Amino acid sequence: MPSQRPTHFLPGLVMLISLLLSGCTQLPKGVTPIKDFELTRYLGTWHEIARLDHSFENDLMQVTATYSLREDGGVRVLNRGWNTVEKQWEEAEGKAYFVETPDVGRLKVSFFGPFYGGYNIHKLSPDYDMALVIGPSKDYAWLLARSQQPPAAQCERFLKAADQLGIARDDWIEVNACG
């Protein structure tokens, strides 16, 4: 049974809020959100394959992000992960809305009140089974996949896209292994 209070997702909120107050829905330099985005194809569960280090996911593994439609036209975001120290599941629920038009993979996400951060889909496979998401700055990045163990060649193509943005390979935390 998941914890009702997202304990590990909360410590980073103070830092995240300060980032959000400083205009964190703007695009980081060099990040281009994908065009011809189809939200209905993106909905569902994604597995975190790799991420950059940030406090609100400390000690979390088996992390998933599940996206579904909200009644108000936005996107419900449910992040869930296994806390390896506390030995329990933790969840955080948020909401997301498009910053531009719905065919551009650029959203703003909030897990806390009216404060939003950028969620920029920089690279997406044609079959919507792997995504490189960049947050409000290049200090926040995630490699997501529909499978817990995607093909190594596919992971490499997406990590090369992150390399081109200046995100160092050594900075990634591997959460699930690429095949």
PDB file of N, CA and C in Angstrom, residues 12-114:
ATOM      1  N   GLY A  12      12.339  18.366  -1.608  1.00  0.00           N
ATOM      2  CA  GLY A  12      12.801  19.175  -2.720  1.00  0.00           C
ATOM      3  C   GLY A  12      11.843  20.282  -3.106  1.00  0.00           C
ATOM      4  N   LEU A  13      10.682  20.312  -2.475  1.00  0.00           N
ATOM      5  CA  LEU A  13       9.696  21.324  -2.850  1.00  0.00           C
ATOM      6  C   LEU A  13      10.159  22.737  -2.556  1.00  0.00           C
ATOM      7  N   VAL A  14      10.871  22.928  -1.461  1.00  0.00           N
ATOM      8  CA  VAL A  14      11.345  24.274  -1.140  1.00  0.00           C
ATOM      9  C   VAL A  14      12.264  24.757  -2.253  1.00  0.00           C
ATOM     10  N   MET A  15      13.186  23.892  -2.677  1.00  0.00           N
ATOM     11  CA  MET A  15      14.076  24.253  -3.766  1.00  0.00           C
ATOM     12  C   MET A  15      13.286  24.430  -5.061  1.00  0.00           C
ATOM     13  N   LEU A  16      12.368  23.518  -5.324  1.00  0.00           N
ATOM     14  CA  LEU A  16      11.574  23.577  -6.541  1.00  0.00           C
ATOM     15  C   LEU A  16      10.715  24.839  -6.578  1.00  0.00           C
ATOM     16  N   ILE A  17      10.138  25.208  -5.446  1.00  0.00           N
ATOM     17  CA  ILE A  17       9.303  26.417  -5.390  1.00  0.00           C
ATOM     18  C   ILE A  17      10.140  27.643  -5.715  1.00  0.00           C
ATOM     19  N   SER A  18      11.338  27.717  -5.171  1.00  0.00           N
ATOM     20  CA  SER A  18      12.174  28.884  -5.475  1.00  0.00           C
ATOM     21  C   SER A  18      12.539  28.909  -6.953  1.00  0.00           C
ATOM     22  N   LEU A  19      12.763  27.747  -7.544  1.00  0.00           N
ATOM     23  CA  LEU A  19      13.011  27.690  -8.983  1.00  0.00           C
ATOM     24  C   LEU A  19      11.790  28.139  -9.756  1.00  0.00           C
ATOM     25  N   LEU A  20      10.640  27.676  -9.336  1.00  0.00           N
ATOM     26  CA  LEU A  20       9.413  27.999 -10.043  1.00  0.00           C
ATOM     27  C   LEU A  20       9.094  29.486  -9.984  1.00  0.00           C
ATOM     28  N   LEU A  21       9.391  30.103  -8.859  1.00  0.00           N
ATOM     29  CA  LEU A  21       9.127  31.527  -8.722  1.00  0.00           C
ATOM     30  C   LEU A  21      10.041  32.362  -9.602  1.00  0.00           C
ATOM     31  N   SER A  22      11.130  31.755 -10.073  1.00  0.00           N
ATOM     32  CA  SER A  22      12.056  32.502 -10.917  1.00  0.00           C
ATOM     33  C   SER A  22      11.823  32.228 -12.399  1.00  0.00           C
ATOM     34  N   GLY A  23      10.604  31.874 -12.769  1.00  0.00           N
ATOM     35  CA  GLY A  23      10.252  31.734 -14.178  1.00  0.00           C
ATOM     36  C   GLY A  23      10.626  30.400 -14.769  1.00  0.00           C
ATOM     37  N   CYS A  24      10.249  29.327 -14.143  1.00  0.00           N
ATOM     38  CA  CYS A  24      10.706  28.015 -14.562  1.00  0.00           C
ATOM     39  C   CYS A  24       9.838  27.327 -15.601  1.00  0.00           C
ATOM     40  N   THR A  25       9.019  28.077 -16.298  1.00  0.00           N
ATOM     41  CA  THR A  25       8.322  27.465 -17.428  1.00  0.00           C
ATOM     42  C   THR A  25       8.961  27.903 -18.738  1.00  0.00           C
ATOM     43  N   GLN A  26      10.031  28.699 -18.650  1.00  0.00           N
ATOM     44  CA  GLN A  26      10.760  29.066 -19.860  1.00  0.00           C
ATOM     45  C   GLN A  26      11.609  27.892 -20.314  1.00  0.00           C
ATOM     46  N   LEU A  27      11.914  27.863 -21.603  1.00  0.00           N
ATOM     47  CA  LEU A  27      12.734  26.787 -22.148  1.00  0.00           C
ATOM     48  C   LEU A  27      14.206  26.988 -21.807  1.00  0.00           C
ATOM     49  N   PRO A  28      14.873  25.930 -21.347  1.00  0.00           N
ATOM     50  CA  PRO A  28      16.324  26.032 -21.176  1.00  0.00           C
ATOM     51  C   PRO A  28      16.990  26.229 -22.544  1.00  0.00           C
ATOM     52  N   LYS A  29      18.105  26.897 -22.571  1.00  0.00           N
ATOM     53  CA  LYS A  29      18.830  27.182 -23.812  1.00  0.00           C
ATOM     54  C   LYS A  29      19.160  25.871 -24.550  1.00  0.00           C
ATOM     55  N   GLY A  30      18.817  25.826 -25.820  1.00  0.00           N
ATOM     56  CA  GLY A  30      19.116  24.671 -26.661  1.00  0.00           C
ATOM     57  C   GLY A  30      18.058  23.588 -26.656  1.00  0.00           C
ATOM     58  N   VAL A  31      17.107  23.660 -25.728  1.00  0.00           N
ATOM     59  CA  VAL A  31      16.053  22.641 -25.637  1.00  0.00           C
ATOM     60  C   VAL A  31      14.922  23.028 -26.590  1.00  0.00           C
ATOM     61  N   THR A  32      14.566  22.088 -27.447  1.00  0.00           N
ATOM     62  CA  THR A  32      13.477  22.307 -28.393  1.00  0.00           C
ATOM     63  C   THR A  32      12.411  21.252 -28.149  1.00  0.00           C
ATOM     64  N   PRO A  33      11.224  21.653 -27.722  1.00  0.00           N
ATOM     65  CA  PRO A  33      10.165  20.656 -27.522  1.00  0.00           C
ATOM     66  C   PRO A  33       9.711  20.091 -28.868  1.00  0.00           C
ATOM     67  N   ILE A  34       9.321  18.828 -28.843  1.00  0.00           N
ATOM     68  CA  ILE A  34       8.910  18.173 -30.077  1.00  0.00           C
ATOM     69  C   ILE A  34       7.640  18.802 -30.628  1.00  0.00           C
ATOM     70  N   LYS A  35       7.494  18.702 -31.932  1.00  0.00           N
ATOM     71  CA  LYS A  35       6.298  19.179 -32.625  1.00  0.00           C
ATOM     72  C   LYS A  35       5.461  17.965 -33.022  1.00  0.00           C
ATOM     73  N   ASP A  36       4.255  18.176 -33.423  1.00  0.00           N
ATOM     74  CA  ASP A  36       3.319  17.104 -33.808  1.00  0.00           C
ATOM     75  C   ASP A  36       3.078  16.129 -32.650  1.00  0.00           C
ATOM     76  N   PHE A  37       3.083  16.650 -31.443  1.00  0.00           N
ATOM     77  CA  PHE A  37       2.857  15.857 -30.236  1.00  0.00           C
ATOM     78  C   PHE A  37       1.396  15.427 -30.161  1.00  0.00           C
ATOM     79  N   GLU A  38       1.170  14.180 -29.742  1.00  0.00           N
ATOM     80  CA  GLU A  38      -0.177  13.652 -29.567  1.00  0.00           C
ATOM     81  C   GLU A  38      -0.332  13.177 -28.125  1.00  0.00           C
ATOM     82  N   LEU A  39      -1.014  13.967 -27.325  1.00  0.00           N
ATOM     83  CA  LEU A  39      -1.164  13.671 -25.906  1.00  0.00           C
ATOM     84  C   LEU A  39      -1.768  12.297 -25.659  1.00  0.00           C
ATOM     85  N   THR A  40      -2.780  11.919 -26.423  1.00  0.00           N
ATOM     86  CA  THR A  40      -3.435  10.630 -26.177  1.00  0.00           C
ATOM     87  C   THR A  40      -2.455   9.468 -26.314  1.00  0.00           C
ATOM     88  N   ARG A  41      -1.458   9.594 -27.176  1.00  0.00           N
ATOM     89  CA  ARG A  41      -0.445   8.542 -27.323  1.00  0.00           C
ATOM     90  C   ARG A  41       0.559   8.558 -26.178  1.00  0.00           C
ATOM     91  N   TYR A  42       0.717   9.713 -25.534  1.00  0.00           N
ATOM     92  CA  TYR A  42       1.684   9.870 -24.447  1.00  0.00           C
ATOM     93  C   TYR A  42       1.122   9.411 -23.102  1.00  0.00           C
ATOM     94  N   LEU A  43      -0.203   9.411 -22.970  1.00  0.00           N
ATOM     95  CA  LEU A  43      -0.831   9.019 -21.711  1.00  0.00           C
ATOM     96  C   LEU A  43      -0.473   7.587 -21.350  1.00  0.00           C
ATOM     97  N   GLY A  44      -0.570   7.271 -20.062  1.00  0.00           N
ATOM     98  CA  GLY A  44      -0.259   5.930 -19.576  1.00  0.00           C
ATOM     99  C   GLY A  44       0.958   5.961 -18.678  1.00  0.00           C
ATOM    100  N   THR A  45       1.529   4.796 -18.452  1.00  0.00           N
ATOM    101  CA  THR A  45       2.648   4.664 -17.512  1.00  0.00           C
ATOM    102  C   THR A  45       3.986   4.630 -18.233  1.00  0.00           C
ATOM    103  N   TRP A  46       4.919   5.399 -17.687  1.00  0.00           N
ATOM    104  CA  TRP A  46       6.299   5.461 -18.159  1.00  0.00           C
ATOM    105  C   TRP A  46       7.215   5.053 -17.006  1.00  0.00           C
ATOM    106  N   HIS A  47       8.272   4.331 -17.318  1.00  0.00           N
ATOM    107  CA  HIS A  47       9.277   3.927 -16.331  1.00  0.00           C
ATOM    108  C   HIS A  47      10.471   4.862 -16.440  1.00  0.00           C
ATOM    109  N   GLU A  48      10.961   5.277 -15.298  1.00  0.00           N
ATOM    110  CA  GLU A  48      12.158   6.101 -15.271  1.00  0.00           C
ATOM    111  C   GLU A  48      13.359   5.188 -15.503  1.00  0.00           C
ATOM    112  N   ILE A  49      14.082   5.437 -16.581  1.00  0.00           N
ATOM    113  CA  ILE A  49      15.269   4.651 -16.908  1.00  0.00           C
ATOM    114  C   ILE A  49      16.502   5.307 -16.295  1.00  0.00           C
ATOM    115  N   ALA A  50      16.562   6.628 -16.397  1.00  0.00           N
ATOM    116  CA  ALA A  50      17.676   7.385 -15.823  1.00  0.00           C
ATOM    117  C   ALA A  50      17.180   8.794 -15.504  1.00  0.00           C
ATOM    118  N   ARG A  51      17.869   9.451 -14.580  1.00  0.00           N
ATOM    119  CA  ARG A  51      17.522  10.818 -14.189  1.00  0.00           C
ATOM    120  C   ARG A  51      18.765  11.528 -13.691  1.00  0.00           C
ATOM    121  N   LEU A  52      18.672  12.825 -13.650  1.00  0.00           N
ATOM    122  CA  LEU A  52      19.698  13.607 -12.989  1.00  0.00           C
ATOM    123  C   LEU A  52      19.342  13.670 -11.511  1.00  0.00           C
ATOM    124  N   ASP A  53      20.348  13.830 -10.680  1.00  0.00           N
ATOM    125  CA  ASP A  53      20.145  13.833  -9.233  1.00  0.00           C
ATOM    126  C   ASP A  53      19.408  15.086  -8.779  1.00  0.00           C
ATOM    127  N   HIS A  54      18.386  14.890  -7.980  1.00  0.00           N
ATOM    128  CA  HIS A  54      17.673  15.985  -7.325  1.00  0.00           C
ATOM    129  C   HIS A  54      17.021  15.443  -6.065  1.00  0.00           C
ATOM    130  N   SER A  55      16.892  16.300  -5.080  1.00  0.00           N
ATOM    131  CA  SER A  55      16.523  15.855  -3.732  1.00  0.00           C
ATOM    132  C   SER A  55      15.136  15.229  -3.648  1.00  0.00           C
ATOM    133  N   PHE A  56      14.202  15.615  -4.492  1.00  0.00           N
ATOM    134  CA  PHE A  56      12.857  15.075  -4.323  1.00  0.00           C
ATOM    135  C   PHE A  56      12.714  13.643  -4.813  1.00  0.00           C
ATOM    136  N   GLU A  57      13.794  13.048  -5.340  1.00  0.00           N
ATOM    137  CA  GLU A  57      13.759  11.629  -5.675  1.00  0.00           C
ATOM    138  C   GLU A  57      14.877  10.837  -4.987  1.00  0.00           C
ATOM    139  N   ASN A  58      15.501  11.430  -3.975  1.00  0.00           N
ATOM    140  CA  ASN A  58      16.548  10.715  -3.243  1.00  0.00           C
ATOM    141  C   ASN A  58      16.032   9.364  -2.755  1.00  0.00           C
ATOM    142  N   ASP A  59      16.843   8.346  -2.928  1.00  0.00           N
ATOM    143  CA  ASP A  59      16.577   6.988  -2.432  1.00  0.00           C
ATOM    144  C   ASP A  59      15.420   6.293  -3.148  1.00  0.00           C
ATOM    145  N   LEU A  60      14.904   6.875  -4.232  1.00  0.00           N
ATOM    146  CA  LEU A  60      13.778   6.258  -4.936  1.00  0.00           C
ATOM    147  C   LEU A  60      14.258   5.450  -6.133  1.00  0.00           C
ATOM    148  N   MET A  61      13.707   4.245  -6.257  1.00  0.00           N
ATOM    149  CA  MET A  61      13.946   3.374  -7.404  1.00  0.00           C
ATOM    150  C   MET A  61      12.580   2.879  -7.878  1.00  0.00           C
ATOM    151  N   GLN A  62      12.578   2.154  -8.980  1.00  0.00           N
ATOM    152  CA  GLN A  62      11.327   1.648  -9.555  1.00  0.00           C
ATOM    153  C   GLN A  62      10.327   2.793  -9.740  1.00  0.00           C
ATOM    154  N   VAL A  63      10.828   3.926 -10.195  1.00  0.00           N
ATOM    155  CA  VAL A  63       9.996   5.116 -10.329  1.00  0.00           C
ATOM    156  C   VAL A  63       9.186   5.054 -11.620  1.00  0.00           C
ATOM    157  N   THR A  64       7.912   5.368 -11.489  1.00  0.00           N
ATOM    158  CA  THR A  64       7.038   5.471 -12.658  1.00  0.00           C
ATOM    159  C   THR A  64       6.328   6.818 -12.639  1.00  0.00           C
ATOM    160  N   ALA A  65       5.945   7.234 -13.819  1.00  0.00           N
ATOM    161  CA  ALA A  65       5.099   8.417 -13.977  1.00  0.00           C
ATOM    162  C   ALA A  65       3.908   7.971 -14.806  1.00  0.00           C
ATOM    163  N   THR A  66       2.717   8.182 -14.283  1.00  0.00           N
ATOM    164  CA  THR A  66       1.499   7.802 -14.992  1.00  0.00           C
ATOM    165  C   THR A  66       0.719   9.063 -15.307  1.00  0.00           C
ATOM    166  N   TYR A  67       0.402   9.216 -16.581  1.00  0.00           N
ATOM    167  CA  TYR A  67      -0.303  10.398 -17.065  1.00  0.00           C
ATOM    168  C   TYR A  67      -1.702  10.005 -17.515  1.00  0.00           C
ATOM    169  N   SER A  68      -2.692  10.786 -17.100  1.00  0.00           N
ATOM    170  CA  SER A  68      -4.081  10.562 -17.514  1.00  0.00           C
ATOM    171  C   SER A  68      -4.761  11.921 -17.660  1.00  0.00           C
ATOM    172  N   LEU A  69      -5.884  11.934 -18.357  1.00  0.00           N
ATOM    173  CA  LEU A  69      -6.600  13.187 -18.582  1.00  0.00           C
ATOM    174  C   LEU A  69      -7.341  13.634 -17.330  1.00  0.00           C
ATOM    175  N   ARG A  70      -7.357  14.939 -17.122  1.00  0.00           N
ATOM    176  CA  ARG A  70      -8.136  15.553 -16.055  1.00  0.00           C
ATOM    177  C   ARG A  70      -9.433  16.074 -16.659  1.00  0.00           C
ATOM    178  N   GLU A  71     -10.435  16.216 -15.822  1.00  0.00           N
ATOM    179  CA  GLU A  71     -11.715  16.756 -16.292  1.00  0.00           C
ATOM    180  C   GLU A  71     -11.596  18.175 -16.823  1.00  0.00           C
ATOM    181  N   ASP A  72     -10.624  18.950 -16.325  1.00  0.00           N
ATOM    182  CA  ASP A  72     -10.477  20.339 -16.766  1.00  0.00           C
ATOM    183  C   ASP A  72      -9.647  20.479 -18.043  1.00  0.00           C
ATOM    184  N   GLY A  73      -9.310  19.353 -18.671  1.00  0.00           N
ATOM    185  CA  GLY A  73      -8.541  19.379 -19.907  1.00  0.00           C
ATOM    186  C   GLY A  73      -7.044  19.245 -19.702  1.00  0.00           C
ATOM    187  N   GLY A  74      -6.604  19.297 -18.472  1.00  0.00           N
ATOM    188  CA  GLY A  74      -5.185  19.129 -18.170  1.00  0.00           C
ATOM    189  C   GLY A  74      -4.813  17.662 -18.070  1.00  0.00           C
ATOM    190  N   VAL A  75      -3.639  17.418 -17.536  1.00  0.00           N
ATOM    191  CA  VAL A  75      -3.103  16.063 -17.390  1.00  0.00           C
ATOM    192  C   VAL A  75      -2.858  15.790 -15.915  1.00  0.00           C
ATOM    193  N   ARG A  76      -3.361  14.670 -15.432  1.00  0.00           N
ATOM    194  CA  ARG A  76      -3.060  14.210 -14.071  1.00  0.00           C
ATOM    195  C   ARG A  76      -1.707  13.508 -14.130  1.00  0.00           C
ATOM    196  N   VAL A  77      -0.826  13.850 -13.212  1.00  0.00           N
ATOM    197  CA  VAL A  77       0.511  13.263 -13.137  1.00  0.00           C
ATOM    198  C   VAL A  77       0.616  12.529 -11.811  1.00  0.00           C
ATOM    199  N   LEU A  78       0.887  11.252 -11.861  1.00  0.00           N
ATOM    200  CA  LEU A  78       1.077  10.474 -10.644  1.00  0.00           C
ATOM    201  C   LEU A  78       2.471   9.852 -10.697  1.00  0.00           C
ATOM    202  N   ASN A  79       3.369  10.366  -9.855  1.00  0.00           N
ATOM    203  CA  ASN A  79       4.718   9.822  -9.745  1.00  0.00           C
ATOM    204  C   ASN A  79       4.755   8.875  -8.558  1.00  0.00           C
ATOM    205  N   ARG A  80       5.382   7.726  -8.774  1.00  0.00           N
ATOM    206  CA  ARG A  80       5.417   6.698  -7.730  1.00  0.00           C
ATOM    207  C   ARG A  80       6.799   6.052  -7.729  1.00  0.00           C
ATOM    208  N   GLY A  81       7.354   5.823  -6.540  1.00  0.00           N
ATOM    209  CA  GLY A  81       8.664   5.200  -6.453  1.00  0.00           C
ATOM    210  C   GLY A  81       8.847   4.454  -5.143  1.00  0.00           C
ATOM    211  N   TRP A  82       9.725   3.464  -5.181  1.00  0.00           N
ATOM    212  CA  TRP A  82      10.054   2.657  -4.012  1.00  0.00           C
ATOM    213  C   TRP A  82      11.211   3.312  -3.281  1.00  0.00           C
ATOM    214  N   ASN A  83      10.997   3.692  -2.008  1.00  0.00           N
ATOM    215  CA  ASN A  83      12.034   4.283  -1.193  1.00  0.00           C
ATOM    216  C   ASN A  83      12.875   3.153  -0.618  1.00  0.00           C
ATOM    217  N   THR A  84      14.130   3.084  -1.076  1.00  0.00           N
ATOM    218  CA  THR A  84      15.012   1.984  -0.687  1.00  0.00           C
ATOM    219  C   THR A  84      15.485   2.069   0.755  1.00  0.00           C
ATOM    220  N   VAL A  85      15.386   3.245   1.372  1.00  0.00           N
ATOM    221  CA  VAL A  85      15.794   3.407   2.768  1.00  0.00           C
ATOM    222  C   VAL A  85      14.613   3.128   3.697  1.00  0.00           C
ATOM    223  N   GLU A  86      13.484   3.742   3.403  1.00  0.00           N
ATOM    224  CA  GLU A  86      12.310   3.587   4.256  1.00  0.00           C
ATOM    225  C   GLU A  86      11.498   2.339   3.934  1.00  0.00           C
ATOM    226  N   LYS A  87      11.845   1.669   2.852  1.00  0.00           N
ATOM    227  CA  LYS A  87      11.187   0.417   2.442  1.00  0.00           C
ATOM    228  C   LYS A  87       9.674   0.591   2.298  1.00  0.00           C
ATOM    229  N   GLN A  88       9.303   1.620   1.543  1.00  0.00           N
ATOM    230  CA  GLN A  88       7.877   1.845   1.290  1.00  0.00           C
ATOM    231  C   GLN A  88       7.698   2.599  -0.027  1.00  0.00           C
ATOM    232  N   TRP A  89       6.510   2.487  -0.586  1.00  0.00           N
ATOM    233  CA  TRP A  89       6.156   3.212  -1.802  1.00  0.00           C
ATOM    234  C   TRP A  89       5.798   4.646  -1.442  1.00  0.00           C
ATOM    235  N   GLU A  90       6.206   5.568  -2.303  1.00  0.00           N
ATOM    236  CA  GLU A  90       5.866   6.965  -2.127  1.00  0.00           C
ATOM    237  C   GLU A  90       5.246   7.490  -3.409  1.00  0.00           C
ATOM    238  N   GLU A  91       4.287   8.375  -3.256  1.00  0.00           N
ATOM    239  CA  GLU A  91       3.579   8.943  -4.401  1.00  0.00           C
ATOM    240  C   GLU A  91       3.507  10.455  -4.284  1.00  0.00           C
ATOM    241  N   ALA A  92       3.430  11.078  -5.443  1.00  0.00           N
ATOM    242  CA  ALA A  92       3.158  12.512  -5.512  1.00  0.00           C
ATOM    243  C   ALA A  92       2.240  12.720  -6.708  1.00  0.00           C
ATOM    244  N   GLU A  93       1.157  13.443  -6.483  1.00  0.00           N
ATOM    245  CA  GLU A  93       0.220  13.710  -7.560  1.00  0.00           C
ATOM    246  C   GLU A  93       0.292  15.176  -7.950  1.00  0.00           C
ATOM    247  N   GLY A  94       0.322  15.408  -9.247  1.00  0.00           N
ATOM    248  CA  GLY A  94       0.384  16.763  -9.757  1.00  0.00           C
ATOM    249  C   GLY A  94      -0.538  16.931 -10.945  1.00  0.00           C
ATOM    250  N   LYS A  95      -0.397  18.086 -11.566  1.00  0.00           N
ATOM    251  CA  LYS A  95      -1.212  18.398 -12.737  1.00  0.00           C
ATOM    252  C   LYS A  95      -0.330  19.121 -13.740  1.00  0.00           C
ATOM    253  N   ALA A  96      -0.678  18.963 -15.021  1.00  0.00           N
ATOM    254  CA  ALA A  96       0.102  19.584 -16.080  1.00  0.00           C
ATOM    255  C   ALA A  96      -0.831  20.194 -17.117  1.00  0.00           C
ATOM    256  N   TYR A  97      -0.341  21.271 -17.742  1.00  0.00           N
ATOM    257  CA  TYR A  97      -1.093  21.961 -18.786  1.00  0.00           C
ATOM    258  C   TYR A  97      -0.118  22.386 -19.875  1.00  0.00           C
ATOM    259  N   PHE A  98      -0.611  22.471 -21.089  1.00  0.00           N
ATOM    260  CA  PHE A  98       0.230  22.906 -22.188  1.00  0.00           C
ATOM    261  C   PHE A  98       0.603  24.375 -22.031  1.00  0.00           C
ATOM    262  N   VAL A  99       1.858  24.688 -22.342  1.00  0.00           N
ATOM    263  CA  VAL A  99       2.336  26.067 -22.322  1.00  0.00           C
ATOM    264  C   VAL A  99       1.988  26.729 -23.658  1.00  0.00           C
ATOM    265  N   GLU A 100       2.132  25.956 -24.718  1.00  0.00           N
ATOM    266  CA  GLU A 100       1.817  26.464 -26.052  1.00  0.00           C
ATOM    267  C   GLU A 100       0.570  25.724 -26.544  1.00  0.00           C
ATOM    268  N   THR A 101       0.592  25.260 -27.764  1.00  0.00           N
ATOM    269  CA  THR A 101      -0.539  24.514 -28.319  1.00  0.00           C
ATOM    270  C   THR A 101      -0.391  23.037 -27.992  1.00  0.00           C
ATOM    271  N   PRO A 102      -1.484  22.273 -28.007  1.00  0.00           N
ATOM    272  CA  PRO A 102      -1.422  20.844 -27.647  1.00  0.00           C
ATOM    273  C   PRO A 102      -0.590  19.968 -28.582  1.00  0.00           C
ATOM    274  N   ASP A 103      -0.142  20.499 -29.700  1.00  0.00           N
ATOM    275  CA  ASP A 103       0.701  19.697 -30.590  1.00  0.00           C
ATOM    276  C   ASP A 103       2.191  19.947 -30.365  1.00  0.00           C
ATOM    277  N   VAL A 104       2.524  20.701 -29.313  1.00  0.00           N
ATOM    278  CA  VAL A 104       3.915  20.961 -28.945  1.00  0.00           C
ATOM    279  C   VAL A 104       4.167  20.326 -27.581  1.00  0.00           C
ATOM    280  N   GLY A 105       5.212  19.515 -27.472  1.00  0.00           N
ATOM    281  CA  GLY A 105       5.524  18.796 -26.238  1.00  0.00           C
ATOM    282  C   GLY A 105       6.149  19.674 -25.177  1.00  0.00           C
ATOM    283  N   ARG A 106       5.452  20.718 -24.831  1.00  0.00           N
ATOM    284  CA  ARG A 106       5.924  21.661 -23.813  1.00  0.00           C
ATOM    285  C   ARG A 106       4.786  21.920 -22.830  1.00  0.00           C
ATOM    286  N   LEU A 107       4.978  21.426 -21.605  1.00  0.00           N
ATOM    287  CA  LEU A 107       3.954  21.567 -20.585  1.00  0.00           C
ATOM    288  C   LEU A 107       4.533  22.243 -19.350  1.00  0.00           C
ATOM    289  N   LYS A 108       3.639  22.659 -18.490  1.00  0.00           N
ATOM    290  CA  LYS A 108       4.030  23.148 -17.171  1.00  0.00           C
ATOM    291  C   LYS A 108       3.376  22.208 -16.169  1.00  0.00           C
ATOM    292  N   VAL A 109       4.131  21.816 -15.149  1.00  0.00           N
ATOM    293  CA  VAL A 109       3.678  20.825 -14.178  1.00  0.00           C
ATOM    294  C   VAL A 109       3.738  21.419 -12.784  1.00  0.00           C
ATOM    295  N   SER A 110       2.717  21.095 -11.981  1.00  0.00           N
ATOM    296  CA  SER A 110       2.688  21.562 -10.603  1.00  0.00           C
ATOM    297  C   SER A 110       2.380  20.397  -9.663  1.00  0.00           C
ATOM    298  N   PHE A 111       3.166  20.311  -8.613  1.00  0.00           N
ATOM    299  CA  PHE A 111       2.886  19.372  -7.530  1.00  0.00           C
ATOM    300  C   PHE A 111       2.534  20.134  -6.260  1.00  0.00           C
ATOM    301  N   PHE A 112       2.523  21.462  -6.373  1.00  0.00           N
ATOM    302  CA  PHE A 112       2.299  22.279  -5.188  1.00  0.00           C
ATOM    303  C   PHE A 112       1.633  23.587  -5.589  1.00  0.00           C
ATOM    304  N   GLY A 113       0.353  23.678  -5.318  1.00  0.00           N
ATOM    305  CA  GLY A 113      -0.392  24.919  -5.512  1.00  0.00           C
ATOM    306  C   GLY A 113      -0.257  25.525  -6.892  1.00  0.00           C
ATOM    307  N   PRO A 114      -0.111  26.825  -6.932  1.00  0.00           N
ATOM    308  CA  PRO A 114      -0.079  27.515  -8.221  1.00  0.00           C
ATOM    309  C   PRO A 114       1.315  27.600  -8.850  1.00  0.00           C
TER     310      PRO A 114
END
